[in-house]
Amino acid sequence: MVRSVLFSRFTDKFFAGFKNRSCLAEFRQFTSTTFPELAEFGNISSHEDLHKFSIQRPDKFWSVLARSRLKWETDFHTPMDCDFRTGKFNWFLGGKLNISVNCVDRWAEVDPERIALVWEKDEQGEVENVSYSQLQDMVGRIANTLKQAGVGVGDVVALYMPISPVAVASMLATARIGAVHTVVFAGFSAEALAARVEDSGAKVLITADESVRGGRRTPLKRTVDTALEKCETVKTVLVMRRTGAEIKMKPNRDEWLDECMLRSSPICAPKSMNSEDPLFLLYTSGSTGKPKGVSHSSAGYLLYAMVTMKHAFDYKQGELFGCVADIGWITGHSYVVYGPLANGGTSLLFESTPVYPDPGRYWEMVERLKINHFYGAPTALRLLIGYGDEYVTKYDRSSIRKLGSVGEPLNQEAWHWFHSVVGEKRCDIVDTWWQTETGGVAISPRPSAPNAPLSPGKPQRPMFGMNPVLLDEKGEEVQGLGVSGSLCLATPWPGIARTLHGDHQRFVQTYFSAYPGYYFTGDGAFRDEKGDYQITGRMDDVINVTGHRLGTAEVEDVLTEHDNVAEAAVVGYPHEVKGEGVYAYVILKQGVNLDEENIRNELKLLVKSKISGFAIPEFILFTPGLPKTRSGKIMRRILRKIAANQMDDLGDISTLAEPEIVETIIQKHQKK
Ligand code: WTA
């Protein structure tokens, strides 16, 4: 059951430096405003106590928050019943609630005009605001449309649509009637969409005529038509009009969503759901074999998303939360939709790209909309660094309070650029580590004592309820500081995924079998001298060079510190003498015309000076781009194959954003 007692030993270090009187006063202020409901636990007098309490008594900690922050129809009787060994996670048993009521109705009742969504369309400057009462109306109409299409409790509805208020309302509408949504990123190919829809068994699919991104239109409906030739489960396709393009509608299957909404009543009684009923499935990127349909619960997921959103970013009601992720990914689920709305907040829906119409797009939007929290991806930051600072500095960013990052290590250079250039050294950088499976932020510099120091390049400290441990190859916990290991989480939390759709065995196998009694994240991490955590990369990205373990992210971090480097990806390749050698793919900044050989030598020296001689890349290949999934993740599998000269065995590259780049890299590799 709960591994409760053992874990406080690390936490003392997380909040080291906090134990003095002025910090205590700050802490008291912090808890009274941010966790007023915990006042009853009078013995909590420091931040470390609060964290300790959350992992020693997760039942108490989370049930107090569940009762004060969620709206229940029936109170729960059992806070938790969890077992890492069997992958069983139950939270708030006996409780009944509806997620759309929690995200929409309760705010529409008290403050109907409050803005829930700010839709920044691709076309620059075109914005649409949606109030909570308008959102409630849309949710009701779509929910009734879905009922009309025969969707009932537990049925799956697939979404393949661009980010928009209708998309958000569609997610909430499925929740309203007790159905389950699966959002497939609207950049996936027909084949990838078909595989996901088929696996989910969706009955209804909601899409749009076209999407618009970076000034380009993509024919979504046409892709859906192709995908559905291959899967039989979908009986109804609802089509949102985004561009008004002429499209083919298949009789007896396809209907215009706006027409259905006009015909439907906005009133739809919310279905009372059990805490543990599934809310959504989300397929993790196809970069590793068959996509996994990660299944999340209702109450536990929502609570974790909303609590982490509020506290990792110190969100205050009335602020505009600007998470620029798409709803096709977990970040969009938790920090565009569920977290902000469950807190009664105002959330940005960003439809465009960081470089359209020019690389100042984010910051121009920040100035125009007065965004208070900006949450983005390191890959976008690295891209923008290459275009120069003027695109940032010419806009007023004084509205921003917090800057967040997610999805991959925020390398030193990007951290400092984000902090100094974007944030004018005023804003906390919240480097959040988490996963589709954790449901919400798991390790993040905040919350902590408000002035606890930030450490560039590290997510640093566990969130409340999070109990990270590092394990060695034997499955033993690695104690102390300045140590590395497999990053595992040792205490259950409400946001943990409940299963993989249709394959609980694979769920247990993937996450709970390598280290029995723990959740294995698949990542490696380093706990530094201060107790702060740094992610060293996926365990499969760790290279073993002459017996030394080397995180590819570590080398990348150093390479991108070079003034002329925009981005780097490092992989291992088989090396006769060393076991594995280091191979670096490097993108130089725009307009760099220096002698490549010079830069190569400089980079090697830099790695030697920052890490060690063994880490020096054997090969440095300059390339104009990297193979990335459409969510911006580098597909290292392909880079490893090229580095290993296994070009005839690259596997499926159809889910790449730009598959052509692979050929360019192969040619350069062969000439090197
Ligand atoms: C990586 C995204 C370093 C990590 C929310 C993790 C990170 C995987 C960070 C999950 C970070 C995410 N620093 N690495 N701040 N955040 N990752 O499921 O390898 O798309 O396991 O969830 O991204 O990716 P996913």
mmCIF file of N, CA and C and ligand atoms in Angstrom, residues 282 284-285 294 329-331 335 375 378 405-410 430-441 443 457-459 487 519 521-524 534-539 541 553 631 633, ligand 1:
data_model
loop_
_atom_site.group_PDB
_atom_site.id
_atom_site.type_symbol
_atom_site.label_atom_id
_atom_site.label_comp_id
_atom_site.label_asym_id
_atom_site.label_seq_id
_atom_site.Cartn_x
_atom_site.Cartn_y
_atom_site.Cartn_z
ATOM 1 N N LEU A 282 -5.547 9.303 -23.778
ATOM 2 C CA LEU A 282 -4.643 10.114 -24.588
ATOM 3 C C LEU A 282 -3.516 9.210 -25.052
ATOM 4 N N THR A 284 -0.015 8.262 -26.309
ATOM 5 C CA THR A 284 1.313 8.866 -26.262
ATOM 6 C C THR A 284 1.940 8.723 -27.641
ATOM 7 N N SER A 285 2.831 9.632 -27.937
ATOM 8 C CA SER A 285 3.413 9.738 -29.276
ATOM 9 C C SER A 285 3.902 8.387 -29.772
ATOM 10 N N VAL A 294 -3.252 6.115 -22.821
ATOM 11 C CA VAL A 294 -3.166 6.371 -21.386
ATOM 12 C C VAL A 294 -4.537 6.847 -20.883
ATOM 13 N N TRP A 329 -2.194 17.279 -26.803
ATOM 14 C CA TRP A 329 -1.187 16.731 -25.886
ATOM 15 C C TRP A 329 -1.654 16.888 -24.450
ATOM 16 N N ILE A 330 -0.994 16.191 -23.534
ATOM 17 C CA ILE A 330 -1.410 16.248 -22.130
ATOM 18 C C ILE A 330 -1.282 17.677 -21.582
ATOM 19 N N THR A 331 -0.284 18.420 -22.054
ATOM 20 C CA THR A 331 -0.134 19.784 -21.537
ATOM 21 C C THR A 331 -1.380 20.608 -21.867
ATOM 22 N N TYR A 335 -3.306 22.008 -18.739
ATOM 23 C CA TYR A 335 -3.013 23.419 -18.462
ATOM 24 C C TYR A 335 -3.592 24.403 -19.479
ATOM 25 N N TYR A 375 3.523 29.707 -20.710
ATOM 26 C CA TYR A 375 3.986 28.322 -20.507
ATOM 27 C C TYR A 375 4.221 27.705 -21.881
ATOM 28 N N PRO A 378 10.721 24.192 -24.556
ATOM 29 C CA PRO A 378 12.112 24.587 -24.816
ATOM 30 C C PRO A 378 12.446 24.625 -26.304
ATOM 31 N N SER A 405 8.050 26.137 -18.567
ATOM 32 C CA SER A 405 8.595 25.337 -19.661
ATOM 33 C C SER A 405 8.287 23.866 -19.384
ATOM 34 N N VAL A 406 8.078 23.100 -20.431
ATOM 35 C CA VAL A 406 7.736 21.689 -20.252
ATOM 36 C C VAL A 406 8.097 20.866 -21.477
ATOM 37 N N GLY A 407 8.334 19.592 -21.250
ATOM 38 C CA GLY A 407 8.430 18.632 -22.349
ATOM 39 C C GLY A 407 9.805 18.071 -22.569
ATOM 40 N N GLU A 408 10.814 18.799 -22.216
ATOM 41 C CA GLU A 408 12.185 18.354 -22.415
ATOM 42 C C GLU A 408 13.065 19.229 -21.541
ATOM 43 N N PRO A 409 14.312 18.832 -21.392
ATOM 44 C CA PRO A 409 15.170 19.653 -20.541
ATOM 45 C C PRO A 409 15.280 21.074 -21.084
ATOM 46 N N LEU A 410 15.170 22.018 -20.196
ATOM 47 C CA LEU A 410 15.359 23.420 -20.566
ATOM 48 C C LEU A 410 16.850 23.693 -20.385
ATOM 49 N N VAL A 430 9.635 28.495 -14.324
ATOM 50 C CA VAL A 430 9.087 27.276 -13.753
ATOM 51 C C VAL A 430 9.320 26.151 -14.760
ATOM 52 N N ASP A 431 10.439 25.449 -14.574
ATOM 53 C CA ASP A 431 10.774 24.330 -15.465
ATOM 54 C C ASP A 431 10.049 23.109 -14.908
ATOM 55 N N THR A 432 8.956 22.734 -15.542
ATOM 56 C CA THR A 432 8.107 21.690 -14.973
ATOM 57 C C THR A 432 8.413 20.344 -15.614
ATOM 58 N N TRP A 433 8.733 19.373 -14.782
ATOM 59 C CA TRP A 433 8.909 18.008 -15.295
ATOM 60 C C TRP A 433 7.655 17.215 -14.987
ATOM 61 N N TRP A 434 7.133 16.571 -15.987
ATOM 62 C CA TRP A 434 6.020 15.652 -15.786
ATOM 63 C C TRP A 434 5.788 14.869 -17.058
ATOM 64 N N GLN A 435 4.750 14.064 -17.076
ATOM 65 C CA GLN A 435 4.511 13.145 -18.192
ATOM 66 C C GLN A 435 3.011 12.990 -18.421
ATOM 67 N N THR A 436 2.674 12.476 -19.592
ATOM 68 C CA THR A 436 1.273 12.154 -19.868
ATOM 69 C C THR A 436 0.712 11.319 -18.711
ATOM 70 N N GLU A 437 1.522 10.416 -18.219
ATOM 71 C CA GLU A 437 1.061 9.470 -17.203
ATOM 72 C C GLU A 437 0.910 10.092 -15.812
ATOM 73 N N THR A 438 1.606 11.192 -15.549
ATOM 74 C CA THR A 438 1.477 11.771 -14.207
ATOM 75 C C THR A 438 0.258 12.689 -14.114
ATOM 76 N N GLY A 439 -0.284 13.082 -15.244
ATOM 77 C CA GLY A 439 -1.503 13.889 -15.267
ATOM 78 C C GLY A 439 -1.263 15.368 -15.037
ATOM 79 N N GLY A 440 -0.222 15.691 -14.320
ATOM 80 C CA GLY A 440 0.087 17.092 -14.035
ATOM 81 C C GLY A 440 1.542 17.198 -13.611
ATOM 82 N N VAL A 441 1.947 18.431 -13.350
ATOM 83 C CA VAL A 441 3.335 18.724 -13.001
ATOM 84 C C VAL A 441 3.766 17.912 -11.775
ATOM 85 N N ILE A 443 7.510 17.585 -10.848
ATOM 86 C CA ILE A 443 8.685 18.229 -10.252
ATOM 87 C C ILE A 443 8.784 19.624 -10.864
ATOM 88 N N GLY A 457 18.125 25.059 -15.518
ATOM 89 C CA GLY A 457 18.267 23.743 -16.126
ATOM 90 C C GLY A 457 17.740 22.605 -15.277
ATOM 91 N N LYS A 458 17.099 22.938 -14.158
ATOM 92 C CA LYS A 458 16.602 21.868 -13.285
ATOM 93 C C LYS A 458 15.156 22.121 -12.870
ATOM 94 N N PRO A 459 14.322 21.099 -12.949
ATOM 95 C CA PRO A 459 12.965 21.252 -12.403
ATOM 96 C C PRO A 459 12.977 21.313 -10.873
ATOM 97 N N LEU A 487 14.620 7.530 -12.270
ATOM 98 C CA LEU A 487 13.669 8.362 -11.524
ATOM 99 C C LEU A 487 12.356 7.600 -11.349
ATOM 100 N N TYR A 519 6.514 3.589 -9.133
ATOM 101 C CA TYR A 519 6.178 3.959 -10.510
ATOM 102 C C TYR A 519 7.474 4.372 -11.193
ATOM 103 N N THR A 521 9.404 6.149 -14.118
ATOM 104 C CA THR A 521 9.076 7.202 -15.081
ATOM 105 C C THR A 521 9.695 6.968 -16.456
ATOM 106 N N GLY A 522 10.731 6.110 -16.514
ATOM 107 C CA GLY A 522 11.448 5.934 -17.780
ATOM 108 C C GLY A 522 12.547 6.971 -17.960
ATOM 109 N N ASP A 523 12.623 7.928 -17.041
ATOM 110 C CA ASP A 523 13.658 8.963 -17.124
ATOM 111 C C ASP A 523 14.757 8.686 -16.110
ATOM 112 N N GLY A 524 15.915 9.221 -16.412
ATOM 113 C CA GLY A 524 16.988 9.215 -15.438
ATOM 114 C C GLY A 524 17.057 10.599 -14.804
ATOM 115 N N GLN A 534 17.573 17.120 -11.444
ATOM 116 C CA GLN A 534 17.802 17.457 -12.842
ATOM 117 C C GLN A 534 17.488 16.205 -13.648
ATOM 118 N N ILE A 535 16.778 16.375 -14.744
ATOM 119 C CA ILE A 535 16.428 15.221 -15.573
ATOM 120 C C ILE A 535 17.569 14.999 -16.555
ATOM 121 N N THR A 536 18.077 13.775 -16.603
ATOM 122 C CA THR A 536 19.204 13.523 -17.504
ATOM 123 C C THR A 536 18.745 12.938 -18.831
ATOM 124 N N GLY A 537 17.461 12.756 -18.996
ATOM 125 C CA GLY A 537 16.939 12.242 -20.272
ATOM 126 C C GLY A 537 16.292 10.892 -20.074
ATOM 127 N N ARG A 538 15.651 10.424 -21.123
ATOM 128 C CA ARG A 538 15.052 9.097 -21.043
ATOM 129 C C ARG A 538 16.151 8.095 -20.754
ATOM 130 N N MET A 539 15.790 7.063 -20.063
ATOM 131 C CA MET A 539 16.810 6.073 -19.742
ATOM 132 C C MET A 539 17.388 5.467 -21.015
ATOM 133 N N ASP A 541 18.077 7.035 -23.536
ATOM 134 C CA ASP A 541 18.967 8.024 -24.142
ATOM 135 C C ASP A 541 20.271 8.153 -23.366
ATOM 136 N N ALA A 553 21.275 14.588 -22.776
ATOM 137 C CA ALA A 553 20.828 15.957 -22.508
ATOM 138 C C ALA A 553 21.963 16.804 -21.943
ATOM 139 N N SER A 631 4.715 17.363 -32.240
ATOM 140 C CA SER A 631 4.669 18.086 -30.969
ATOM 141 C C SER A 631 6.044 18.649 -30.630
ATOM 142 N N LYS A 633 8.957 16.919 -30.401
ATOM 143 C CA LYS A 633 9.923 16.022 -29.752
ATOM 144 C C LYS A 633 10.877 15.451 -30.806
HETATM 145 C C1 WTA B 1 10.351 14.723 -20.842
HETATM 146 C C2 WTA B 1 4.908 16.079 -21.304
HETATM 147 C C3 WTA B 1 13.216 17.375 -18.831
HETATM 148 C C4 WTA B 1 10.661 13.533 -19.963
HETATM 149 C C5 WTA B 1 4.293 16.827 -20.128
HETATM 150 C C6 WTA B 1 9.303 12.917 -19.737
HETATM 151 C C7 WTA B 1 11.136 16.656 -19.485
HETATM 152 C C8 WTA B 1 8.631 13.135 -21.052
HETATM 153 C C9 WTA B 1 10.535 17.770 -18.849
HETATM 154 C C10 WTA B 1 7.130 13.162 -20.957
HETATM 155 C C11 WTA B 1 11.400 18.705 -18.192
HETATM 156 C C12 WTA B 1 8.995 16.523 -19.720
HETATM 157 N N1 WTA B 1 12.724 18.461 -18.211
HETATM 158 N N2 WTA B 1 12.463 16.471 -19.471
HETATM 159 N N3 WTA B 1 10.940 19.792 -17.598
HETATM 160 N N4 WTA B 1 9.211 17.650 -19.019
HETATM 161 N N5 WTA B 1 10.157 15.926 -20.033
HETATM 162 O O1 WTA B 1 4.356 12.428 -21.866
HETATM 163 O O2 WTA B 1 11.515 12.664 -20.663
HETATM 164 O O3 WTA B 1 4.742 14.200 -23.648
HETATM 165 O O4 WTA B 1 9.354 11.538 -19.396
HETATM 166 O O5 WTA B 1 4.555 14.759 -21.223
HETATM 167 O O6 WTA B 1 9.129 14.405 -21.515
HETATM 168 O O7 WTA B 1 6.559 13.586 -22.160
HETATM 169 P P1 WTA B 1 4.996 13.697 -22.289
#
